[in-house]
Tab-separated table of N, CA and C in Angstrom:
chain	number	residue	atom	x	y	z
A	211	UNK	N	69.796	41.342	128.880
A	211	UNK	CA	70.886	40.894	129.857
A	211	UNK	C	70.595	41.368	131.104
A	212	UNK	N	70.898	40.805	132.303
A	212	UNK	CA	70.529	41.172	133.543
A	212	UNK	C	71.965	41.738	134.118
A	213	UNK	N	71.833	42.542	134.990
A	213	UNK	CA	72.990	43.347	135.788
A	213	UNK	C	72.457	43.264	137.178
A	214	UNK	N	73.464	43.528	138.088
A	214	UNK	CA	73.246	43.944	139.452
A	214	UNK	C	73.994	45.261	139.684
A	215	UNK	N	73.378	46.126	140.230
A	215	UNK	CA	73.946	47.520	140.861
A	215	UNK	C	73.975	47.748	142.113
A	216	UNK	N	75.337	48.140	142.842
A	216	UNK	CA	75.280	48.304	144.237
A	216	UNK	C	74.729	49.895	144.218
A	217	UNK	N	73.599	50.074	145.336
A	217	UNK	CA	72.964	51.308	145.368
A	217	UNK	C	74.365	52.210	146.003
A	218	UNK	N	73.868	53.335	145.602
A	218	UNK	CA	75.341	54.438	145.953
A	218	UNK	C	76.594	53.877	145.382
A	219	UNK	N	76.438	53.235	144.215
A	219	UNK	CA	77.717	52.912	143.522
A	219	UNK	C	78.860	53.969	143.310
A	220	UNK	N	78.313	55.155	143.169
A	220	UNK	CA	79.316	56.240	142.820
A	220	UNK	C	79.545	57.136	144.108
A	221	UNK	N	78.963	56.826	145.402
A	221	UNK	CA	79.628	57.829	146.371
A	221	UNK	C	80.944	57.896	146.393
A	222	UNK	N	81.502	59.146	146.836
A	222	UNK	CA	82.886	59.523	147.200
A	222	UNK	C	83.502	58.332	147.821
A	223	UNK	N	84.473	57.759	147.417
A	223	UNK	CA	85.455	56.732	147.782
A	223	UNK	C	84.931	55.519	147.680
A	224	UNK	N	84.045	55.190	147.190
A	224	UNK	CA	83.443	54.026	147.198
A	224	UNK	C	83.912	53.194	145.962
A	225	UNK	N	84.489	51.845	145.890
A	225	UNK	CA	84.751	51.560	144.656
A	225	UNK	C	83.690	50.333	144.348
A	226	UNK	N	82.619	50.787	144.002
A	226	UNK	CA	81.346	50.140	143.660
A	226	UNK	C	81.737	49.111	142.270
A	227	UNK	N	80.864	48.159	142.124
A	227	UNK	CA	80.999	47.289	140.878
A	227	UNK	C	79.730	46.900	140.510
A	228	UNK	N	79.539	46.738	139.209
A	228	UNK	CA	78.313	46.416	138.482
A	228	UNK	C	78.860	44.940	138.075
A	229	UNK	N	77.840	44.102	138.378
A	229	UNK	CA	77.974	42.645	137.972
A	229	UNK	C	77.070	42.124	137.062
A	230	UNK	N	77.321	41.076	136.414
A	230	UNK	CA	76.307	40.361	135.526
A	230	UNK	C	75.393	39.598	136.279
A	231	UNK	N	74.370	38.985	135.881
A	231	UNK	CA	73.373	38.056	136.718
A	231	UNK	C	73.861	36.979	137.760
A	232	UNK	N	74.967	36.478	137.211
A	232	UNK	CA	75.750	35.553	137.774
A	232	UNK	C	76.677	36.151	139.038
A	233	UNK	N	76.629	37.565	139.039
A	233	UNK	CA	77.624	37.981	140.082
A	233	UNK	C	78.961	38.264	139.909
A	234	UNK	N	79.305	37.850	138.519
A	234	UNK	CA	80.739	38.225	138.079
A	234	UNK	C	80.957	39.729	137.610
A	235	UNK	N	81.905	40.362	138.185
A	235	UNK	CA	82.119	41.651	138.144
A	235	UNK	C	82.317	41.952	136.756
A	236	UNK	N	81.625	43.093	136.098
A	236	UNK	CA	81.624	43.563	134.603
A	236	UNK	C	82.329	44.817	134.541
A	237	UNK	N	81.926	45.913	135.426
A	237	UNK	CA	82.465	47.138	135.601
A	237	UNK	C	82.548	47.537	136.717
A	238	UNK	N	83.540	48.499	137.195
A	238	UNK	CA	84.001	49.319	138.262
A	238	UNK	C	84.066	51.001	138.314
A	239	UNK	N	83.725	51.642	139.358
A	239	UNK	CA	84.068	52.984	139.131
A	239	UNK	C	85.489	53.430	139.516
A	240	UNK	N	85.872	54.382	139.100
A	240	UNK	CA	87.197	55.143	139.472
A	240	UNK	C	87.101	56.114	140.519
A	241	UNK	N	85.680	56.554	140.805
A	241	UNK	CA	85.502	57.356	141.911
A	241	UNK	C	85.305	58.615	141.187
A	242	UNK	N	84.749	59.526	142.202
A	242	UNK	CA	84.573	60.902	141.831
A	242	UNK	C	85.857	61.784	142.134
A	243	UNK	N	85.961	62.781	141.262
A	243	UNK	CA	86.893	63.569	141.364
A	243	UNK	C	86.496	65.306	141.724
A	244	UNK	N	87.178	65.758	142.789
A	244	UNK	CA	86.640	67.161	142.964
A	244	UNK	C	87.206	67.913	142.035
A	245	UNK	N	86.476	68.665	141.215
A	245	UNK	CA	86.621	69.763	140.018
A	245	UNK	C	85.377	70.517	139.762
A	246	UNK	N	85.631	71.506	138.775
A	246	UNK	CA	84.526	72.125	138.434
A	246	UNK	C	83.526	71.326	137.571
A	247	UNK	N	83.965	70.051	137.264
A	247	UNK	CA	83.069	69.333	136.378
A	247	UNK	C	83.256	67.948	137.193
A	248	UNK	N	82.290	67.626	138.001
A	248	UNK	CA	82.015	66.395	138.767
A	248	UNK	C	82.194	65.331	138.016
A	249	UNK	N	83.362	64.657	137.671
A	249	UNK	CA	83.682	63.373	137.183
A	249	UNK	C	83.674	62.256	137.678
A	250	UNK	N	82.991	61.172	136.954
A	250	UNK	CA	82.880	59.685	137.244
A	250	UNK	C	83.270	58.976	136.125
A	251	UNK	N	84.156	58.055	136.388
A	251	UNK	CA	85.071	57.242	135.270
A	251	UNK	C	84.540	55.712	135.475
A	252	UNK	N	84.060	54.908	134.464
A	252	UNK	CA	83.431	53.654	134.596
A	252	UNK	C	84.639	52.953	134.008
A	253	UNK	N	85.276	51.859	134.584
A	253	UNK	CA	86.238	51.108	133.995
A	253	UNK	C	85.878	49.646	133.631
A	254	UNK	N	86.443	49.044	133.079
A	254	UNK	CA	86.071	47.380	132.755
A	254	UNK	C	87.075	46.653	133.693
A	255	UNK	N	86.851	45.553	133.813
A	255	UNK	CA	87.548	44.810	134.879
A	255	UNK	C	89.326	44.733	134.592
A	256	UNK	N	89.814	45.240	133.502
A	256	UNK	CA	90.991	44.934	133.235
A	256	UNK	C	91.706	46.566	133.386
A	257	UNK	N	90.605	47.395	134.033
A	257	UNK	CA	91.079	48.986	134.183
A	257	UNK	C	91.162	49.709	133.208
A	258	UNK	N	90.595	49.637	131.966
A	258	UNK	CA	90.395	50.443	130.766
A	258	UNK	C	89.256	51.298	131.043
A	259	UNK	N	89.233	52.606	130.785
A	259	UNK	CA	88.250	53.510	130.904
A	259	UNK	C	87.246	53.134	129.710
A	260	UNK	N	85.938	52.979	129.898
A	260	UNK	CA	85.185	52.609	128.896
A	260	UNK	C	83.933	53.672	128.810
A	261	UNK	N	83.744	54.611	129.562
A	261	UNK	CA	82.741	55.667	129.810
A	261	UNK	C	82.858	56.547	131.155
A	262	UNK	N	82.299	57.451	130.449
A	262	UNK	CA	82.441	58.833	131.757
A	262	UNK	C	81.151	59.537	131.957
A	263	UNK	N	80.930	60.184	132.832
A	263	UNK	CA	79.997	61.160	133.032
A	263	UNK	C	80.428	62.326	133.865
A	264	UNK	N	79.951	63.551	133.573
A	264	UNK	CA	80.411	64.627	134.468
A	264	UNK	C	79.120	65.717	134.352
A	265	UNK	N	79.300	66.399	135.422
A	265	UNK	CA	78.433	67.476	135.518
A	265	UNK	C	78.996	68.764	135.959
A	266	UNK	N	78.317	70.146	135.526
A	266	UNK	CA	78.685	71.213	136.055
A	266	UNK	C	78.200	71.284	137.300
A	267	UNK	N	79.017	71.666	138.217
A	267	UNK	CA	78.579	71.962	139.547
A	267	UNK	C	77.456	72.900	139.719
A	268	UNK	N	77.633	74.225	139.057
A	268	UNK	CA	76.855	75.096	139.069
A	268	UNK	C	75.748	75.457	138.120
A	269	UNK	N	75.497	74.384	137.510
A	269	UNK	CA	74.430	74.745	136.506
A	269	UNK	C	73.140	74.221	136.858
A	270	UNK	N	72.207	75.049	136.624
A	270	UNK	CA	70.894	74.858	136.722
A	270	UNK	C	69.937	74.837	135.503
A	271	UNK	N	69.154	73.873	135.082
A	271	UNK	CA	69.154	72.593	135.873
A	271	UNK	C	70.250	71.826	135.651
A	272	UNK	N	70.484	70.881	136.738
A	272	UNK	CA	71.645	70.151	136.682
A	272	UNK	C	71.612	68.935	135.227
A	273	UNK	N	72.682	69.229	134.678
A	273	UNK	CA	72.940	68.293	133.487
A	273	UNK	C	74.063	67.333	133.645
A	274	UNK	N	73.993	66.190	133.309
A	274	UNK	CA	75.041	65.059	133.282
A	274	UNK	C	75.317	64.789	131.942
A	275	UNK	N	76.457	64.848	131.452
A	275	UNK	CA	76.900	64.405	130.305
A	275	UNK	C	77.585	63.207	130.187
A	276	UNK	N	77.121	62.369	129.671
A	276	UNK	CA	77.847	60.817	129.294
A	276	UNK	C	78.311	60.743	128.114
A	277	UNK	N	79.717	60.126	128.368
A	277	UNK	CA	80.580	60.081	127.017
A	277	UNK	C	80.931	58.358	127.097
A	278	UNK	N	80.869	57.916	125.959
A	278	UNK	CA	81.154	56.669	125.757
A	278	UNK	C	82.350	56.437	124.664
A	279	UNK	N	83.565	56.015	125.052
A	279	UNK	CA	84.784	56.024	124.078
A	279	UNK	C	85.036	57.218	123.624
A	280	UNK	N	85.118	58.411	124.633
A	280	UNK	CA	85.445	59.759	124.387
A	280	UNK	C	84.342	60.487	123.571
A	281	UNK	N	83.381	59.755	123.139
A	281	UNK	CA	82.347	60.571	122.283
A	281	UNK	C	81.157	60.716	123.140
A	282	UNK	N	80.322	61.819	122.951
A	282	UNK	CA	79.173	62.296	123.520
A	282	UNK	C	77.944	60.959	123.299
A	283	UNK	N	77.357	60.654	124.406
A	283	UNK	CA	76.476	59.622	124.208
A	283	UNK	C	75.183	60.059	124.569
A	284	UNK	N	74.797	60.584	125.648
A	284	UNK	CA	73.735	61.213	126.366
A	284	UNK	C	73.903	62.385	127.060
A	285	UNK	N	72.800	63.294	127.310
A	285	UNK	CA	72.944	64.221	128.175
A	285	UNK	C	71.458	63.862	129.100
A	286	UNK	N	71.798	63.877	130.550
A	286	UNK	CA	70.692	63.557	131.391
A	286	UNK	C	70.387	65.133	132.120
A	287	UNK	N	69.293	65.544	131.961
A	287	UNK	CA	68.758	66.845	132.795
A	287	UNK	C	67.721	66.434	133.794
A	288	UNK	N	68.206	67.170	135.043
A	288	UNK	CA	67.406	66.992	136.227
A	288	UNK	C	66.613	68.113	136.479
A	289	UNK	N	65.256	67.882	136.586
A	289	UNK	CA	64.468	69.055	136.888
A	289	UNK	C	63.643	68.649	137.997
A	290	UNK	N	63.805	69.716	138.936
A	290	UNK	CA	62.955	69.593	140.132
A	290	UNK	C	61.470	70.269	139.822
A	291	UNK	N	60.523	69.672	140.032
A	291	UNK	CA	58.966	70.120	139.909
A	291	UNK	C	58.324	69.974	141.284
A	292	UNK	N	58.603	71.146	142.106
A	292	UNK	CA	57.988	70.954	143.496
A	292	UNK	C	58.661	69.879	144.139
A	293	UNK	N	57.845	68.883	144.559
A	293	UNK	CA	58.679	68.044	145.478
A	293	UNK	C	58.794	66.730	144.614
A	294	UNK	N	58.573	66.766	143.208
A	294	UNK	CA	58.745	65.630	142.438
A	294	UNK	C	60.216	66.113	141.430
A	295	UNK	N	60.798	65.217	141.203
A	295	UNK	CA	61.979	65.253	140.349
A	295	UNK	C	61.723	64.368	138.966
A	296	UNK	N	62.221	65.239	137.766
A	296	UNK	CA	62.051	64.590	136.495
A	296	UNK	C	63.428	64.549	136.111
A	297	UNK	N	63.457	63.372	135.424
A	297	UNK	CA	64.933	63.381	134.614
A	297	UNK	C	64.513	63.374	132.962
A	298	UNK	N	65.282	64.257	132.077
A	298	UNK	CA	64.895	64.094	130.754
A	298	UNK	C	66.347	63.567	130.177
A	299	UNK	N	66.215	62.635	129.349
A	299	UNK	CA	67.410	61.809	128.924
A	299	UNK	C	67.382	62.114	127.357
A	300	UNK	N	68.343	62.523	126.808
A	300	UNK	CA	68.561	62.848	125.451
A	300	UNK	C	69.871	62.134	124.956
A	301	UNK	N	69.595	61.498	123.864
A	301	UNK	CA	70.785	60.537	123.606
A	301	UNK	C	71.292	61.341	122.475
A	302	UNK	N	72.706	61.262	122.196
A	302	UNK	CA	73.384	61.951	121.188
A	302	UNK	C	72.722	62.000	119.835
A	303	UNK	N	72.055	61.082	119.500
A	303	UNK	CA	71.212	60.860	118.337
A	303	UNK	C	70.173	61.763	118.044
A	304	UNK	N	69.589	62.525	119.207
A	304	UNK	CA	68.463	63.267	119.532
A	304	UNK	C	67.272	62.502	119.866
A	305	UNK	N	67.287	61.349	119.999
A	305	UNK	CA	66.133	60.515	120.558
A	305	UNK	C	65.897	60.853	122.061
A	306	UNK	N	64.995	60.647	122.498
A	306	UNK	CA	64.710	61.061	124.037
A	306	UNK	C	63.967	59.910	124.700
A	307	UNK	N	64.551	59.583	125.798
A	307	UNK	CA	64.133	58.489	126.795
A	307	UNK	C	63.307	59.102	128.049
A	308	UNK	N	62.534	58.107	128.587
A	308	UNK	CA	61.664	58.659	129.594
A	308	UNK	C	61.785	57.730	130.688
A	309	UNK	N	61.717	58.102	131.848
A	309	UNK	CA	61.769	57.089	133.212
A	309	UNK	C	60.416	57.124	133.783
A	310	UNK	N	59.756	55.779	134.058
A	310	UNK	CA	58.565	55.878	134.637
A	310	UNK	C	58.610	55.064	135.782
A	311	UNK	N	58.096	55.288	136.939
A	311	UNK	CA	58.293	54.706	138.226
A	311	UNK	C	58.897	55.345	139.554
A	312	UNK	N	59.573	54.700	140.301
A	312	UNK	CA	59.831	55.014	141.681
A	312	UNK	C	61.366	55.017	141.763
A	313	UNK	N	62.253	55.932	141.452
A	313	UNK	CA	63.770	55.924	141.673
A	313	UNK	C	64.245	55.456	142.986
A	314	UNK	N	63.699	56.083	144.131
A	314	UNK	CA	63.875	55.769	145.288
A	314	UNK	C	63.741	54.639	145.638
A	315	UNK	N	62.832	53.808	145.499
A	315	UNK	CA	62.587	52.386	145.784
A	315	UNK	C	63.099	51.568	144.584
A	316	UNK	N	63.915	51.947	143.579
A	316	UNK	CA	64.487	51.366	142.466
A	316	UNK	C	63.563	50.430	141.708
A	317	UNK	N	62.503	50.981	141.393
A	317	UNK	CA	61.477	50.201	140.780
A	317	UNK	C	60.828	51.131	139.584
A	318	UNK	N	61.401	50.728	138.201
A	318	UNK	CA	61.084	51.662	137.338
A	318	UNK	C	61.483	51.169	135.983
A	319	UNK	N	60.861	51.740	134.943
A	319	UNK	CA	61.001	51.363	133.600
A	319	UNK	C	61.652	52.661	132.794
A	320	UNK	N	62.453	52.331	132.055
A	320	UNK	CA	63.141	53.560	131.109
A	320	UNK	C	62.612	53.006	129.617
A	321	UNK	N	62.108	53.828	129.093
A	321	UNK	CA	61.594	53.711	127.836
A	321	UNK	C	62.145	54.707	126.797
A	322	UNK	N	61.865	54.155	125.478
A	322	UNK	CA	62.350	55.080	124.337
A	322	UNK	C	61.275	56.043	124.033
A	323	UNK	N	61.493	56.676	122.857
A	323	UNK	CA	60.636	57.740	122.426
A	323	UNK	C	59.181	57.099	121.947
A	324	UNK	N	59.340	55.931	121.411
A	324	UNK	CA	58.282	55.248	120.759
A	324	UNK	C	57.230	54.264	121.973
A	325	UNK	N	58.122	54.566	123.206
A	325	UNK	CA	57.402	53.822	124.304
A	325	UNK	C	57.818	52.471	124.619
A	326	UNK	N	58.822	51.862	123.881
A	326	UNK	CA	59.258	50.361	124.121
A	326	UNK	C	60.141	50.472	125.239
A	327	UNK	N	60.109	49.450	126.053
A	327	UNK	CA	61.094	49.456	127.313
A	327	UNK	C	62.446	49.186	126.626
A	328	UNK	N	63.211	50.075	127.390
A	328	UNK	CA	64.625	49.993	127.205
A	328	UNK	C	65.388	48.974	128.226
A	329	UNK	N	64.910	49.268	129.520
A	329	UNK	CA	65.488	48.715	130.662
A	329	UNK	C	64.276	48.492	131.584
A	330	UNK	N	64.343	47.621	132.466
A	330	UNK	CA	63.280	47.648	133.637
A	330	UNK	C	64.459	47.342	135.173
A	331	UNK	N	64.080	48.230	136.056
A	331	UNK	CA	64.930	48.122	137.238
A	331	UNK	C	64.136	47.631	138.248
A	332	UNK	N	64.508	46.831	138.988
A	332	UNK	CA	63.817	46.324	140.412
A	332	UNK	C	64.666	45.806	141.451
A	333	UNK	N	64.114	45.668	142.595
A	333	UNK	CA	64.799	45.152	143.459
A	333	UNK	C	64.456	43.667	143.873
A	334	UNK	N	63.270	43.117	143.130
A	334	UNK	CA	62.639	41.838	143.094
A	334	UNK	C	63.752	40.942	142.965
A	335	UNK	N	64.378	40.731	141.957
A	335	UNK	CA	65.244	39.301	141.900
A	335	UNK	C	66.700	39.659	142.394
A	336	UNK	N	66.946	40.571	143.020
A	336	UNK	CA	68.031	40.732	144.119
A	336	UNK	C	67.684	40.767	145.328
A	337	UNK	N	68.210	39.907	146.106
A	337	UNK	CA	68.016	39.746	147.465
A	337	UNK	C	68.973	40.354	148.528
A	338	UNK	N	70.042	40.700	147.926
A	338	UNK	CA	71.071	41.271	148.997
A	338	UNK	C	70.755	42.930	148.910
A	339	UNK	N	70.885	43.125	150.198
A	339	UNK	CA	70.449	44.640	150.563
A	339	UNK	C	71.260	45.674	149.766
A	340	UNK	N	70.889	46.742	149.244
A	340	UNK	CA	71.402	47.684	148.869
A	340	UNK	C	71.691	47.475	147.367
A	341	UNK	N	71.420	46.287	146.717
A	341	UNK	CA	71.449	46.068	145.424
A	341	UNK	C	70.353	46.036	144.762
A	342	UNK	N	70.281	46.178	143.383
A	342	UNK	CA	69.024	46.076	142.611
A	342	UNK	C	69.333	45.539	141.242
A	343	UNK	N	68.171	44.822	140.570
A	343	UNK	CA	68.444	44.492	139.180
A	343	UNK	C	68.357	45.095	138.123
A	344	UNK	N	68.789	44.940	137.092
A	344	UNK	CA	68.468	45.676	135.850
A	344	UNK	C	68.551	44.832	134.651
A	345	UNK	N	67.243	44.787	133.958
A	345	UNK	CA	67.206	44.011	132.802
A	345	UNK	C	67.067	44.956	131.569
A	346	UNK	N	68.060	44.666	130.949
A	346	UNK	CA	68.082	45.650	129.501
A	346	UNK	C	67.680	44.731	128.442
A	347	UNK	N	66.724	45.579	127.580
A	347	UNK	CA	66.044	44.769	126.647
A	347	UNK	C	67.025	44.374	125.402
A	348	UNK	N	66.981	43.214	124.685
A	348	UNK	CA	67.818	42.843	123.794
A	348	UNK	C	67.932	43.926	122.738
A	349	UNK	N	69.291	44.018	122.197
A	349	UNK	CA	69.666	45.042	121.112
A	349	UNK	C	69.652	46.232	121.546
A	350	UNK	N	69.612	46.596	122.756
A	350	UNK	CA	70.097	48.011	123.428
A	350	UNK	C	71.550	48.077	123.625
A	351	UNK	N	71.799	49.116	123.723
A	351	UNK	CA	73.318	49.550	123.930
A	351	UNK	C	73.350	49.504	125.575
A	352	UNK	N	74.002	48.398	125.916
A	352	UNK	CA	73.761	48.265	127.620
A	352	UNK	C	75.000	48.970	128.383
A	353	UNK	N	76.145	49.302	127.723
A	353	UNK	CA	76.948	50.337	128.205
A	353	UNK	C	76.038	51.644	128.451
A	354	UNK	N	75.484	52.125	127.464
A	354	UNK	CA	74.878	53.414	127.573
A	354	UNK	C	73.757	53.557	128.719
A	355	UNK	N	73.075	52.213	128.726
A	355	UNK	CA	71.889	52.150	129.731
A	355	UNK	C	72.465	52.235	131.055
A	356	UNK	N	73.622	51.430	131.367
A	356	UNK	CA	74.023	51.376	132.650
A	356	UNK	C	74.682	52.538	133.022
A	357	UNK	N	75.512	53.614	132.130
A	357	UNK	CA	75.708	55.034	132.523
A	357	UNK	C	74.548	55.812	132.821
A	358	UNK	N	73.685	55.859	132.161
A	358	UNK	CA	72.641	56.457	132.398
A	358	UNK	C	72.045	56.276	133.792
A	359	UNK	N	71.877	55.037	134.005
A	359	UNK	CA	71.601	54.492	135.561
A	359	UNK	C	72.481	54.907	136.688
A	360	UNK	N	73.692	55.025	136.142
A	360	UNK	CA	74.779	55.328	137.097
A	360	UNK	C	74.801	56.905	137.507
A	361	UNK	N	74.389	57.720	136.342
A	361	UNK	CA	74.341	59.053	136.411
A	361	UNK	C	73.092	59.396	137.313
A	362	UNK	N	71.869	58.796	136.998
A	362	UNK	CA	70.819	59.000	137.952
A	362	UNK	C	70.918	58.579	139.490
A	363	UNK	N	71.635	57.316	139.639
A	363	UNK	CA	72.147	57.064	140.963
A	363	UNK	C	72.730	58.089	141.559
A	364	UNK	N	73.804	58.515	140.913
A	364	UNK	CA	74.946	59.728	141.628
A	364	UNK	C	73.974	60.759	142.132
A	365	UNK	N	72.980	61.084	141.196
A	365	UNK	CA	72.140	62.205	141.320
A	365	UNK	C	71.379	62.260	142.749
A	366	UNK	N	70.593	61.047	142.732
A	366	UNK	CA	69.623	60.758	143.686
A	366	UNK	C	70.311	60.588	144.943
A	367	UNK	N	71.598	59.522	144.920
A	367	UNK	CA	72.371	59.694	146.274
A	367	UNK	C	72.925	60.820	146.733
A	368	UNK	N	73.194	61.806	145.918
A	368	UNK	CA	73.758	63.079	146.316
A	368	UNK	C	72.726	63.591	147.030
A	369	UNK	N	71.337	63.648	146.744
A	369	UNK	CA	70.314	64.246	147.303
A	369	UNK	C	70.316	63.562	148.589
A	370	UNK	N	70.059	62.324	148.729
A	370	UNK	CA	69.932	61.686	149.886
A	370	UNK	C	70.868	61.882	150.907
A	371	UNK	N	72.143	62.102	150.747
A	371	UNK	CA	73.161	62.335	151.523
A	371	UNK	C	73.295	63.629	151.984
A	372	UNK	N	73.049	64.532	151.028
A	372	UNK	CA	73.440	66.212	151.390
A	372	UNK	C	72.056	66.705	151.897
A	373	UNK	N	70.795	66.431	151.094
A	373	UNK	CA	69.784	67.388	151.654
A	373	UNK	C	68.571	66.439	152.014
A	374	UNK	N	68.470	65.266	151.794
A	374	UNK	CA	67.448	64.241	151.889
A	374	UNK	C	66.100	64.644	151.201
A	375	UNK	N	66.556	65.195	150.076
A	375	UNK	CA	64.971	65.529	149.214
A	375	UNK	C	64.513	64.452	148.496
A	376	UNK	N	65.667	63.597	147.970
A	376	UNK	CA	65.102	62.478	147.080
A	376	UNK	C	64.217	61.754	147.863
A	377	UNK	N	64.104	61.503	149.176
A	377	UNK	CA	62.999	60.593	149.726
A	377	UNK	C	61.656	60.673	149.423
A	378	UNK	N	61.119	59.594	149.002
A	378	UNK	CA	59.631	59.780	148.686
A	378	UNK	C	59.355	60.240	147.032
A	379	UNK	N	60.499	60.584	146.410
A	379	UNK	CA	60.253	61.164	145.160
A	379	UNK	C	60.012	60.043	144.247
A	380	UNK	N	58.865	60.379	143.254
A	380	UNK	CA	58.796	59.335	142.100
A	380	UNK	C	58.852	60.006	140.854
A	381	UNK	N	59.185	59.169	139.726
A	381	UNK	CA	59.285	59.783	138.392
A	381	UNK	C	58.219	58.842	137.637
């Protein structure tokens, strides 16, 4: 399935929307909340919460915890390696996923532990500035993949806004 995501979807105050390939809204954010656990809620278009992620503001390395339907689904750990940043993604099942490519340019592949493509992200098929396309492999948990991408986007956008460290980093 193809989706489109607006860059910096989860910046403070932004009411971003994830759309399907035809431009129909599928999910929207409920914004960030200032708390000891930086929390973002993803809502369906009827306003029902379908997933959340939160991070502990003072943890190192930074960990983002994704929940779907109130149940733990994945943990995304952000590790800084000199000028490079790496994301470790561990699903609740224990399976690990990897990110290959360039997150800043929004051109990368998310693969599972066996090396199979889970999702491909690119600006190539989306012509609107600030948006990029997401192709999720058939049979994959689309909501989980989208929430992982939302968590990654939030982390990178935070860097670009606050420290400008994300510019030029590749994964």
